[in-house]
mmCIF file of C-alpha atoms in Angstrom:
data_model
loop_
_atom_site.group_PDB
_atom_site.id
_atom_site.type_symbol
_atom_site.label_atom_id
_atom_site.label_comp_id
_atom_site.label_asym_id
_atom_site.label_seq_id
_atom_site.Cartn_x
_atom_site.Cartn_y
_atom_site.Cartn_z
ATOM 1 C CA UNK A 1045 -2.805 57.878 18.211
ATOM 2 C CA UNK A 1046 -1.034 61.340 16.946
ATOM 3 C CA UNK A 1047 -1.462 63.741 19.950
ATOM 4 C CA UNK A 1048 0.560 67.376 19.524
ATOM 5 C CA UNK A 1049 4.042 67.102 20.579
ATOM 6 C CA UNK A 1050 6.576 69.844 20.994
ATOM 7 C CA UNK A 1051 10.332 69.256 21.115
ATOM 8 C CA UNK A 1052 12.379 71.952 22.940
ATOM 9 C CA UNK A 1053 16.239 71.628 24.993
ATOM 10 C CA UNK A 1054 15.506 70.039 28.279
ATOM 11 C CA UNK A 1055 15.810 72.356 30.727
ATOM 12 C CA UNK A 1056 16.310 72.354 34.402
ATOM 13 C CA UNK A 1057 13.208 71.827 35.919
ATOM 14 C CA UNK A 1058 12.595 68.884 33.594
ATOM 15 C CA UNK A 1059 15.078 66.688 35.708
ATOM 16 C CA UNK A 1060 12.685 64.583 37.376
ATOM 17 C CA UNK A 1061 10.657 63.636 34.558
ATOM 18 C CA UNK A 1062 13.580 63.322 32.598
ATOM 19 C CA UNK A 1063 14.972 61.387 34.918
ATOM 20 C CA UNK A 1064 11.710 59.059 35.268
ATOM 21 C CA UNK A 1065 11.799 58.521 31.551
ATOM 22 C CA UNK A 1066 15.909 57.827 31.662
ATOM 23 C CA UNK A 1067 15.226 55.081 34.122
ATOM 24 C CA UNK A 1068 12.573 53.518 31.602
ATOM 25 C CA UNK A 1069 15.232 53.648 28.799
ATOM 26 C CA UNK A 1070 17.822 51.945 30.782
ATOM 27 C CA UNK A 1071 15.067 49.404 32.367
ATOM 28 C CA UNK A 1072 14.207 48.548 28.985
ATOM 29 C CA UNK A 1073 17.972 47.939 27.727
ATOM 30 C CA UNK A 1074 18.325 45.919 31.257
ATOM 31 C CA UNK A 1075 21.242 48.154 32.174
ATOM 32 C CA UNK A 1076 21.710 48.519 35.638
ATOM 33 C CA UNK A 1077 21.660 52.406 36.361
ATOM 34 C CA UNK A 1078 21.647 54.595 39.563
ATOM 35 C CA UNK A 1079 20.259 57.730 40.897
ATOM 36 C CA UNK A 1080 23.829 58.684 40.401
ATOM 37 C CA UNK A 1081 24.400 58.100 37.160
ATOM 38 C CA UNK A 1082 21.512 59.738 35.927
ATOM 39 C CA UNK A 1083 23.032 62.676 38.113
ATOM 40 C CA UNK A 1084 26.235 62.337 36.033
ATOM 41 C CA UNK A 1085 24.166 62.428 32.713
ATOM 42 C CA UNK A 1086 21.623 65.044 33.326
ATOM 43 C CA UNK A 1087 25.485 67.165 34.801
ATOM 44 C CA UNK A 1088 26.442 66.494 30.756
ATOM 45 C CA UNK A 1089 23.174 68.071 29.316
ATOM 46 C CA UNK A 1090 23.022 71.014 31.702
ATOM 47 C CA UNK A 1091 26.219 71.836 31.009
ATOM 48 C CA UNK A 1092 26.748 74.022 27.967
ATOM 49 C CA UNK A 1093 31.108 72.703 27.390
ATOM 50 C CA UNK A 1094 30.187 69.311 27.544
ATOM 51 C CA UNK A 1095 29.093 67.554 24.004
ATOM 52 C CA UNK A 1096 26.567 65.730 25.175
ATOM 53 C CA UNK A 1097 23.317 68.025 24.670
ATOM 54 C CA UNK A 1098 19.347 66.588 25.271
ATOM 55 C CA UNK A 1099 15.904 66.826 23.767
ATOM 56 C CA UNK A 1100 12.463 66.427 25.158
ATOM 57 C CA UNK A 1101 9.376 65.392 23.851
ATOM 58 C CA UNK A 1102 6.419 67.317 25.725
ATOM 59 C CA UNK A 1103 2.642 66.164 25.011
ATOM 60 C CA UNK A 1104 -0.145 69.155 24.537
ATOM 61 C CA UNK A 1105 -0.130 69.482 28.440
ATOM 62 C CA UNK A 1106 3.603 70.482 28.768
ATOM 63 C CA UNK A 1107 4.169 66.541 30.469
ATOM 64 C CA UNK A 1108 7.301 65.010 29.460
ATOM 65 C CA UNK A 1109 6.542 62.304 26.931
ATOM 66 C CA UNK A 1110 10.214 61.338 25.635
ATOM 67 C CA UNK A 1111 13.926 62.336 25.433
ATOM 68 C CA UNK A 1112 17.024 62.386 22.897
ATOM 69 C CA UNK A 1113 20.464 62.615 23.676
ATOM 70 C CA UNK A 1114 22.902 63.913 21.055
ATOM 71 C CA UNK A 1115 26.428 65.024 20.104
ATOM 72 C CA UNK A 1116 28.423 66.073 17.082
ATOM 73 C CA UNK A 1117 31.207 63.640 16.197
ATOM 74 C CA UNK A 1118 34.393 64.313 13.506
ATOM 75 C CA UNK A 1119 34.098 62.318 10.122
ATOM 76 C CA UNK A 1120 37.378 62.507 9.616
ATOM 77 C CA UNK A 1121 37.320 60.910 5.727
ATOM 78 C CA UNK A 1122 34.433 63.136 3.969
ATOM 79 C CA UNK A 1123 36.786 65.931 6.237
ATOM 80 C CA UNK A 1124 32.454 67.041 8.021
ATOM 81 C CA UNK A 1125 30.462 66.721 11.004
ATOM 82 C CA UNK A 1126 27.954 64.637 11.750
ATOM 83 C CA UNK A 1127 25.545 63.957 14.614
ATOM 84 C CA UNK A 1128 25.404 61.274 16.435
ATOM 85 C CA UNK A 1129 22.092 59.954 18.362
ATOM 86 C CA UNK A 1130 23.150 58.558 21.935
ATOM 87 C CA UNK A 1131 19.755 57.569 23.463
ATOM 88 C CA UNK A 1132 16.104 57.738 22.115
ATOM 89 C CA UNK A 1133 13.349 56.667 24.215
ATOM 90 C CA UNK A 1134 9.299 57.541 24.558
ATOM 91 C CA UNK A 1135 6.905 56.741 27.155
ATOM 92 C CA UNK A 1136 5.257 53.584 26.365
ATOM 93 C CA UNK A 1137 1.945 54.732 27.016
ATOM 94 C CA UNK A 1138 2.418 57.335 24.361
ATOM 95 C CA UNK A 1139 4.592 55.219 21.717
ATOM 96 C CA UNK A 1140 2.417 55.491 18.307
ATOM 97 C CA UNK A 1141 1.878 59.461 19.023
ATOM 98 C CA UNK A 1142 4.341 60.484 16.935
ATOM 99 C CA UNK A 1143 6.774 61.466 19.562
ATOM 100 C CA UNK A 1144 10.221 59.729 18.218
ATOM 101 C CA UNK A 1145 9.340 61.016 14.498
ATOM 102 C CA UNK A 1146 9.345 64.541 16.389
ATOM 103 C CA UNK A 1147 12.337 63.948 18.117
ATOM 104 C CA UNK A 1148 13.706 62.653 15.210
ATOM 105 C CA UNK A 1149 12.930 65.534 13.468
ATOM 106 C CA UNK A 1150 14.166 67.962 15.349
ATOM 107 C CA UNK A 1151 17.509 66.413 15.921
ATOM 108 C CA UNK A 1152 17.530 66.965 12.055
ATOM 109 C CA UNK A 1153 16.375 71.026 12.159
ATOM 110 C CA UNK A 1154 19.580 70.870 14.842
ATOM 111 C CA UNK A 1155 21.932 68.834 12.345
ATOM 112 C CA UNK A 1156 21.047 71.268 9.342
ATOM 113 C CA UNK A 1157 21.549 74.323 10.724
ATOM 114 C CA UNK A 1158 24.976 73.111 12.174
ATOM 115 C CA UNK A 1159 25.914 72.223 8.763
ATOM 116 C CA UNK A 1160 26.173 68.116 9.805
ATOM 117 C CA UNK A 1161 26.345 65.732 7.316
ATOM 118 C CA UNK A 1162 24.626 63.149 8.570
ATOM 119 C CA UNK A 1163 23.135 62.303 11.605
ATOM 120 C CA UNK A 1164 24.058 58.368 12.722
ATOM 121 C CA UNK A 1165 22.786 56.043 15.596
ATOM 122 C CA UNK A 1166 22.506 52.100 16.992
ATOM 123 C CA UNK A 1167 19.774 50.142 18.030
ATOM 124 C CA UNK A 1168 19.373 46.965 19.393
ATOM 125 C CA UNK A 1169 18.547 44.178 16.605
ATOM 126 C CA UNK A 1170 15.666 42.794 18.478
ATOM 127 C CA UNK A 1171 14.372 46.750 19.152
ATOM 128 C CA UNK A 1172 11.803 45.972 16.264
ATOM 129 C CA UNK A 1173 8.992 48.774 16.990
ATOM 130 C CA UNK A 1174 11.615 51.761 17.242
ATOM 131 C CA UNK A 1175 13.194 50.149 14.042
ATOM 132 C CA UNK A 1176 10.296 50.080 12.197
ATOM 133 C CA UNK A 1177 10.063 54.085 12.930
ATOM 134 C CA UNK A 1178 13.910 54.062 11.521
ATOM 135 C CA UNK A 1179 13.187 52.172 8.658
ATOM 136 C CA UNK A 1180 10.903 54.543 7.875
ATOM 137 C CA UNK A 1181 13.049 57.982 8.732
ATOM 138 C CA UNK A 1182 16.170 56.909 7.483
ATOM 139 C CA UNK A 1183 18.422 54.528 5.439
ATOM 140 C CA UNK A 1184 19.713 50.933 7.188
ATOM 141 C CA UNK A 1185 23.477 51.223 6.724
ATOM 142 C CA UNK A 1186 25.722 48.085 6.255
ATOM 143 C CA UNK A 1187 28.155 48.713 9.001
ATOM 144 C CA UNK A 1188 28.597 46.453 11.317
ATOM 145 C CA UNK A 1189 29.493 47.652 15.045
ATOM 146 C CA UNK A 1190 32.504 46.421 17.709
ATOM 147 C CA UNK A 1191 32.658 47.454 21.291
ATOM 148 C CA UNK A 1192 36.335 47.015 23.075
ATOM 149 C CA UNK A 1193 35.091 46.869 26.995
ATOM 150 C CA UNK A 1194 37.735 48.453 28.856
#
């Protein structure tokens, strides 16, 4: 089910949607999330200092269809930047359109023309249909991740 997508920087007047899809991603991670919180995030991607930038996914009609939260990160040994991919999420009624390839996509148009190395993210084991999209855009690494909970 391809349908035209365009990816663009969310801007203000996308908060609600964006915020509507934000609640999805976190609903589908079962992490508890507020009004508030998506407040604090959507603070982050309005605001040009902080690192933490965002992409939307609109559908031929302008309607938000998906999101993508970014931010450079230091790779201290290869002495480069790289990007890192915080949060990737798509409507379910549109998954299959071709909207996370797109957002994928232009995460990497971003990453090359800031000169990034590599752009890196996480995903749940059990996240099989947005894996099977990663499979397919980039290379499985064989790190292994730790969290510290502080």
């Amino acid at each position: 089910m391809a349908v035209t997508v365009m990816i663009r920087a969310a801007q203000p007047a996308d908060r609600a949607a964006w915020g509507a899809l934000y609640a999805g991603y976190a609903a589908f991670y079962q992490v508890p999330q507020t009004e508030a919180m998506r407040d604090t995030v959507w603070g982050w991607l309005m605001d040009a200092g902080h690192q933490t930038c965002g992409l939307v996914a609109c559908g031929a009609d302008g309607a938000l269809i998906g999101l993508a939260h970014y931010r450079a990160f230091a790779r201290p040994l290869s002495a480069s930047t790289g990007g890192f991919l915080d949060d990737l999420f798509v409507d379910p009624d549109v998954r299959g359109s071709g909207a996370a390839d797109a957002l994928i996509a232009g995460l990497r148009d971003i990453g090359a023309a800031r000169g990034w190395t590599v752009i890196r993210w996480i995903t749940a084991e059990d996240n099989y249909r947005a894996r099977g999209v990663y499979d397919r855009v980039a290379v499985r690494t064989p790190w292994v991740t730790y969290d510290i909970k502080i």
